[in-house]
GROMACS .gro file of C-alpha atoms in nm:
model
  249
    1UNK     CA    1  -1.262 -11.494   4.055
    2UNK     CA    2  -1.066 -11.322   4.341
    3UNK     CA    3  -1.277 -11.046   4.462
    4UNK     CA    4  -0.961 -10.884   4.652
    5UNK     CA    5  -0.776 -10.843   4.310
    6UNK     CA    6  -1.030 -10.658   4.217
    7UNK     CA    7  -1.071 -10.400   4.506
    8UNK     CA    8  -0.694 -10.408   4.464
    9UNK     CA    9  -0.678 -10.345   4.110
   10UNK     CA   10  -0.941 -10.029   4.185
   11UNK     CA   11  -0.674  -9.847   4.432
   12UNK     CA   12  -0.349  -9.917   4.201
   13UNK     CA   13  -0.500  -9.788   3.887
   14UNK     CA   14  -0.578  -9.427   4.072
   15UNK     CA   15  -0.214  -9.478   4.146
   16UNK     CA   16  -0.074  -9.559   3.764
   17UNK     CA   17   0.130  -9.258   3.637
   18UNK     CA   18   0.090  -9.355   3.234
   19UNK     CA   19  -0.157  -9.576   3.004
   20UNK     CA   20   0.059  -9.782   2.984
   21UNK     CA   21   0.077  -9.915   3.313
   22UNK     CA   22  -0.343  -9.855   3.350
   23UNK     CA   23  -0.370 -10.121   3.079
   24UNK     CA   24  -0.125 -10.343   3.230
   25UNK     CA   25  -0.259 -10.378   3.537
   26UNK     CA   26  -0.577 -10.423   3.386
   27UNK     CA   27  -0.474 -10.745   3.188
   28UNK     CA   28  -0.337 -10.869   3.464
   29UNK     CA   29  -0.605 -10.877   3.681
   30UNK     CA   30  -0.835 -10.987   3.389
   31UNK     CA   31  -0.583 -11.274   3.269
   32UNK     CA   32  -0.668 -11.374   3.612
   33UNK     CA   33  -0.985 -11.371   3.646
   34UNK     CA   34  -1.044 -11.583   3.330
   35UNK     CA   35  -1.099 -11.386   3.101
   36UNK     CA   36  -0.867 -11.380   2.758
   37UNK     CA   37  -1.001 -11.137   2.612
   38UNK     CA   38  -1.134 -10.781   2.607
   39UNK     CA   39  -1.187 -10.442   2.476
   40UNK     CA   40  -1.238 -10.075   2.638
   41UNK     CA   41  -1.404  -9.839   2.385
   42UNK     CA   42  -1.437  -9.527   2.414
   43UNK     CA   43  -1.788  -9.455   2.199
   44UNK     CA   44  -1.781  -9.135   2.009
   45UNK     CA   45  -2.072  -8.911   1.973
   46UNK     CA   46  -2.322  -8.924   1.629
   47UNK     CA   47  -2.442  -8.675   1.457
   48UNK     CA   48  -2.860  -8.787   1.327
   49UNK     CA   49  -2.742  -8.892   0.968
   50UNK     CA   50  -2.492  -9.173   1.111
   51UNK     CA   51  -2.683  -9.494   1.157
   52UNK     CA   52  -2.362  -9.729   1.256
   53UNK     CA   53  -2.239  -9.667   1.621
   54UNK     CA   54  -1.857  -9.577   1.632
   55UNK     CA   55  -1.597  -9.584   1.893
   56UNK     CA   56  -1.224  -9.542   1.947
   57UNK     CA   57  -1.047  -9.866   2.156
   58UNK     CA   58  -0.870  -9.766   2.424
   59UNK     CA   59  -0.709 -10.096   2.530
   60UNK     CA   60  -0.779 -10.421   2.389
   61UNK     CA   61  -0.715 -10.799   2.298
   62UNK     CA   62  -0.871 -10.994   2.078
   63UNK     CA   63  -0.857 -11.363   1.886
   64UNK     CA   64  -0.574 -11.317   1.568
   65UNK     CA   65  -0.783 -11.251   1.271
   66UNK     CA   66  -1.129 -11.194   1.455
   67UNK     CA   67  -1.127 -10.809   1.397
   68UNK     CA   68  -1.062 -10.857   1.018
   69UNK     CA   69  -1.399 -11.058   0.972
   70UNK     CA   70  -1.584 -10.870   1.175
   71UNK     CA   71  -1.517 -10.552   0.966
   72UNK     CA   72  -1.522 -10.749   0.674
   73UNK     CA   73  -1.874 -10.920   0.718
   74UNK     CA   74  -1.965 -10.599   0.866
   75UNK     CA   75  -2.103 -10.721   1.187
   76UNK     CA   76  -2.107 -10.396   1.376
   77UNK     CA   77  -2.434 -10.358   1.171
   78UNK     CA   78  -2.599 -10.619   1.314
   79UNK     CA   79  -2.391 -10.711   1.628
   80UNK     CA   80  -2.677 -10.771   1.899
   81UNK     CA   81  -2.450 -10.668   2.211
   82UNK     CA   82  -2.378 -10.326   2.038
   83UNK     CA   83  -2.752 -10.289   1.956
   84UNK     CA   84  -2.850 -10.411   2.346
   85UNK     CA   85  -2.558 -10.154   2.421
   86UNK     CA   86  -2.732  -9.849   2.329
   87UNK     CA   87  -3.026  -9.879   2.557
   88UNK     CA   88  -2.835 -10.094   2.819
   89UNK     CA   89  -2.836  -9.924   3.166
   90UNK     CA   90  -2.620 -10.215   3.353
   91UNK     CA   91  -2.407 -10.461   3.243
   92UNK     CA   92  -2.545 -10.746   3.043
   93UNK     CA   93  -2.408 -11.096   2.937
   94UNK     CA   94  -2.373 -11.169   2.532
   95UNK     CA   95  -2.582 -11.415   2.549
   96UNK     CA   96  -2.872 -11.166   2.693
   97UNK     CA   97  -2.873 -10.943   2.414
   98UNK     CA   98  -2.887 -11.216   2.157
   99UNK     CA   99  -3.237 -11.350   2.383
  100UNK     CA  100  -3.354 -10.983   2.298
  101UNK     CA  101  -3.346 -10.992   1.916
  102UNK     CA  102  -3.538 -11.315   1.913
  103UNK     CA  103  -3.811 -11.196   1.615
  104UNK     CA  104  -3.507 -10.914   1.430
  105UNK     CA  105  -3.512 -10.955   1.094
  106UNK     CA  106  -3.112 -10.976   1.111
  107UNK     CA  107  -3.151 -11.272   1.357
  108UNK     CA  108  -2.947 -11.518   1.094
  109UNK     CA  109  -2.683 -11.310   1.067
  110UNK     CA  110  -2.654 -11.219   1.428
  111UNK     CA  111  -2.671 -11.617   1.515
  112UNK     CA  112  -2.392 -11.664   1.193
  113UNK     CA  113  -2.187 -11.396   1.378
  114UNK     CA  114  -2.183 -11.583   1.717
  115UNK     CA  115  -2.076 -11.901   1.569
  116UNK     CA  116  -1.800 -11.697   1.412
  117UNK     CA  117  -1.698 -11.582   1.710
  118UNK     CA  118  -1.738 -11.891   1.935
  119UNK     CA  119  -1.520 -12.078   1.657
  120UNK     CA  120  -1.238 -11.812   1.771
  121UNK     CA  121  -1.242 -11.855   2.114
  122UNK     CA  122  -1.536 -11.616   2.199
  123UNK     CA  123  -1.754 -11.876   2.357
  124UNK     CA  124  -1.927 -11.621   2.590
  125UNK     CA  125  -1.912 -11.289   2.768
  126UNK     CA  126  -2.009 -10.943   2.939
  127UNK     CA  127  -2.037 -10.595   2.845
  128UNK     CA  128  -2.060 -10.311   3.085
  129UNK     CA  129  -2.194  -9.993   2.974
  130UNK     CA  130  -1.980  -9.670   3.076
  131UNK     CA  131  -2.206  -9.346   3.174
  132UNK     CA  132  -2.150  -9.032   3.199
  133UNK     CA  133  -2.395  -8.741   3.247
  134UNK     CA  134  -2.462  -8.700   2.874
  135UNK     CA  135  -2.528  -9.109   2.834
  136UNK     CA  136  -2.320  -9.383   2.708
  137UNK     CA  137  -1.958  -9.286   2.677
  138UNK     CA  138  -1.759  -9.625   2.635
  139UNK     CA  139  -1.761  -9.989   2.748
  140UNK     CA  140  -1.570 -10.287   2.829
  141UNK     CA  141  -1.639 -10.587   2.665
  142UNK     CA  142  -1.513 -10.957   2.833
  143UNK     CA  143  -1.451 -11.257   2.615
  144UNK     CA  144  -1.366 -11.604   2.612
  145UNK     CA  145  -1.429 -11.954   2.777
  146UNK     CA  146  -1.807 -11.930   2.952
  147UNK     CA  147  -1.762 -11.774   3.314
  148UNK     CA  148  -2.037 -11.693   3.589
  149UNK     CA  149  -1.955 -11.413   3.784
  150UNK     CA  150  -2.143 -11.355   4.132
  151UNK     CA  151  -2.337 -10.986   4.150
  152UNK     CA  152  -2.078 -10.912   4.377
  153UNK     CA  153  -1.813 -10.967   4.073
  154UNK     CA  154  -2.028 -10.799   3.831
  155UNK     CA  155  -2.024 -10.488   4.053
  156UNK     CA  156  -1.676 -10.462   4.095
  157UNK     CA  157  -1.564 -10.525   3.708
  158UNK     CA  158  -1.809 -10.227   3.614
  159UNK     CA  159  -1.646  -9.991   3.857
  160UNK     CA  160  -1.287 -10.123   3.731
  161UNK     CA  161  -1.425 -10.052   3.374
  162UNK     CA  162  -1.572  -9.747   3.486
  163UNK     CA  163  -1.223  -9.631   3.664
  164UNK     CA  164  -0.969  -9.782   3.350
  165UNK     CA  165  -1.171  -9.602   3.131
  166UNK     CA  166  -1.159  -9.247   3.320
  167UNK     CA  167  -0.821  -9.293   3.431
  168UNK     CA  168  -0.704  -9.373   3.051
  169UNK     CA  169  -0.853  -9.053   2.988
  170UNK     CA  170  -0.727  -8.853   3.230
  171UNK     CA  171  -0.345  -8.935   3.179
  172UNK     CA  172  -0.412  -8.892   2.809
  173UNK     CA  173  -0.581  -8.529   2.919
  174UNK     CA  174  -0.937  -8.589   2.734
  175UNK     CA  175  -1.128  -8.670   3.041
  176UNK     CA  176  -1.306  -8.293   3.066
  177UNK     CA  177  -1.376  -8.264   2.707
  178UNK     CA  178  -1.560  -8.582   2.671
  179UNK     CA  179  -1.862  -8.464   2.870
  180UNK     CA  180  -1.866  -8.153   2.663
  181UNK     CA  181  -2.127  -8.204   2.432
  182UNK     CA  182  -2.260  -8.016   2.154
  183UNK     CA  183  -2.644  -7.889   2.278
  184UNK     CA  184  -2.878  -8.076   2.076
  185UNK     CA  185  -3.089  -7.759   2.070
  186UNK     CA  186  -2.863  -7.589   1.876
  187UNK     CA  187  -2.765  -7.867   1.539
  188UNK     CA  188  -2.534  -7.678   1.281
  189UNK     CA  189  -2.709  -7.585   0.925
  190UNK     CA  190  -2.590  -7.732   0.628
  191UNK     CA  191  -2.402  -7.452   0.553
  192UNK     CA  192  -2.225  -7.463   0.874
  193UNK     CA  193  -2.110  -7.839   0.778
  194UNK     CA  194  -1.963  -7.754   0.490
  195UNK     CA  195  -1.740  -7.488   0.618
  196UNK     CA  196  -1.652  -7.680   0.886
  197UNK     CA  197  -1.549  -7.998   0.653
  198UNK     CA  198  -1.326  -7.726   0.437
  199UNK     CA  199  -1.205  -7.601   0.721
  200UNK     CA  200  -1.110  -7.972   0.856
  201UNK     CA  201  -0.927  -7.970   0.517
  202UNK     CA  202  -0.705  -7.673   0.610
  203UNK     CA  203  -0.861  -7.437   0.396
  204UNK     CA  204  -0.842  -7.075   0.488
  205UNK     CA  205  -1.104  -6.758   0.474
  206UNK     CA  206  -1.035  -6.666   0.148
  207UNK     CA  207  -1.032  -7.032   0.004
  208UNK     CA  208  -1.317  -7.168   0.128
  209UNK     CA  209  -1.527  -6.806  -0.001
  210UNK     CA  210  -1.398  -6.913  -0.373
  211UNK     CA  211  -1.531  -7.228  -0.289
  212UNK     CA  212  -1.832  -7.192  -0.231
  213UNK     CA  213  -1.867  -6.842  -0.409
  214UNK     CA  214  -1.976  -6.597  -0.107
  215UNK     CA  215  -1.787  -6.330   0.079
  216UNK     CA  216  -1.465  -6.363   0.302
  217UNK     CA  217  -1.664  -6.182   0.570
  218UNK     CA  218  -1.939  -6.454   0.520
  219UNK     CA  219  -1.720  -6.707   0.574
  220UNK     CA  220  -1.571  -6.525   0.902
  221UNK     CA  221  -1.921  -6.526   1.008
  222UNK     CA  222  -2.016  -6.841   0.981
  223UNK     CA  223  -1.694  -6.956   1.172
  224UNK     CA  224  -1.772  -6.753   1.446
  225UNK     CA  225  -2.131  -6.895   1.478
  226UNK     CA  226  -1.967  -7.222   1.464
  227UNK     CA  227  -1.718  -7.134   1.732
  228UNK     CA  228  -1.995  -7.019   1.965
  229UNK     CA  229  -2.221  -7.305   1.900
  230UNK     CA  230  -1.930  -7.581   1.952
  231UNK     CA  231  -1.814  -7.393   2.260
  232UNK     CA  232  -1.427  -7.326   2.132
  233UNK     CA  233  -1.206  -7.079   2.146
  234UNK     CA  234  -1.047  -7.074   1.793
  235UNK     CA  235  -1.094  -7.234   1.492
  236UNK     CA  236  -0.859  -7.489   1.523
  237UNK     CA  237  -1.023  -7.626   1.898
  238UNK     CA  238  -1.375  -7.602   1.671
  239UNK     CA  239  -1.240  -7.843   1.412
  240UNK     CA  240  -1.116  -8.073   1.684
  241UNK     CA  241  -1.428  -8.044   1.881
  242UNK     CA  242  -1.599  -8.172   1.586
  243UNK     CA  243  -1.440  -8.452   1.530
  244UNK     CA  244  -1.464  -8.540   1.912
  245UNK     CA  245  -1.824  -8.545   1.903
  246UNK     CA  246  -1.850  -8.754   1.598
  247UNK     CA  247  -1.953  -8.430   1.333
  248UNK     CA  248  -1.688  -8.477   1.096
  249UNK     CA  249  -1.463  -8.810   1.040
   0.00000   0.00000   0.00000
């Protein structure tokens, strides 16, 4: 791997103007480097009840047909590099999360997954965690033909995954909202869920009181306890907050 391209590539993304050209440069650099394929995710924030992790991709390239099975078989359930990925403080190879799982009772299907994936061209890999001061916020996953990269590398692709992934966001104007979480001392009651889910829907006041057979000015209340809780300034930044930090889908 040239280590140059990658200081390089570190300087021109700062430099990029639209996503576009962020996600070019990125392939580029990556095509070099060896490595076919990728993906940058952006990983959305759970509410307690949802057990799967979820993200948005940003950028990516995969193997044709090797995102179909792996929502069909269901893999993110039991995919050992996204289960190594939520305790993972640096970046990690594939094959070191799979070494981690060794006794799982899923172990079968994680190994069935990995032949899967090596019989599309995902012989081997790395994953770099993306931080931010509220925990994990995305990651770049790289794919293909086996490749050893130096510590030196290693450092250098998790600062261009931690600089795509921020720039990305900035040009698309989400970077300040994303460390905005919701304060985990201060979960929404059940109540509160529902009106925010009808008002998702595009229900007003007066419909979602005949819904659920209580007061307009109950309903006015419990929007304004949602907009203070969620930080927004109107109902219609709540509803998008919420689906930002994973409450709502």
């Amino acid at each position: 791997m040239k280590i140059n391209s990658l200081i390089q590539l570190l300087v021109i993304l700062e430099e990029c103007s639209d996503p576009d050209a962020v996600v070019a440069e990125l392939e580029q650099v990556l095509h070099l480097s060896g490595f076919e394929y990728y993906g940058l995710l952006r990983h959305l924030q759970q509410s307690p009840a949802q057990q799967e992790l979820r993200a948005a991709p940003l950028a990516g390239r995969w193997p044709e047909q090797w995102l179909q099975i792996y929502a069909a078989k269901k893999y993110v359930r039991i995919d050992p590099m996204v289960r190594y990925l939520t305790h993972a403080q640096r970046p990690f190879r594939w094959r070191e999360s799979m070494a981690a799982f060794n006794g799982d009772a899923h172990r079968r299907r994680m190994e069935q997954m990995m032949v899967d994936a090596f019989g599309h061209g995902l012989e081997d890999g790395y994953l770099f965690p993306i931080h931010g001061r509220n925990g994990i916020l995305g990651s770049l996953s790289l794919g293909g033909r086996p490749i050893d990269l130096s510590p030196v590398e290693i450092a250098l692709l998790e600062a261009v995954a931690r600089k795509t992934f921020w720039r990305l966001l900035e040009l698309t104007g989400e970077a300040e909202a994303l460390e905005t979480l919701l304060p985990s001392e201060t979960p929404l009651t059940r109540r509160e869920m529902e009106i925010l889910h009808y008002l998702a829907d595009g229900m007003t006041s007066m419909e979602i009181s005949k819904m659920l057979k209580i007061s307009n000015h109950t309903v006015d209340w419990y929007m304004n306890g949602l907009q203070n809780k969620l930080k927004a300034k109107n109902r219609q930044q709540a509803v998008a907050l919420a689906f930002r930090h994973g409450l709502i889908s």
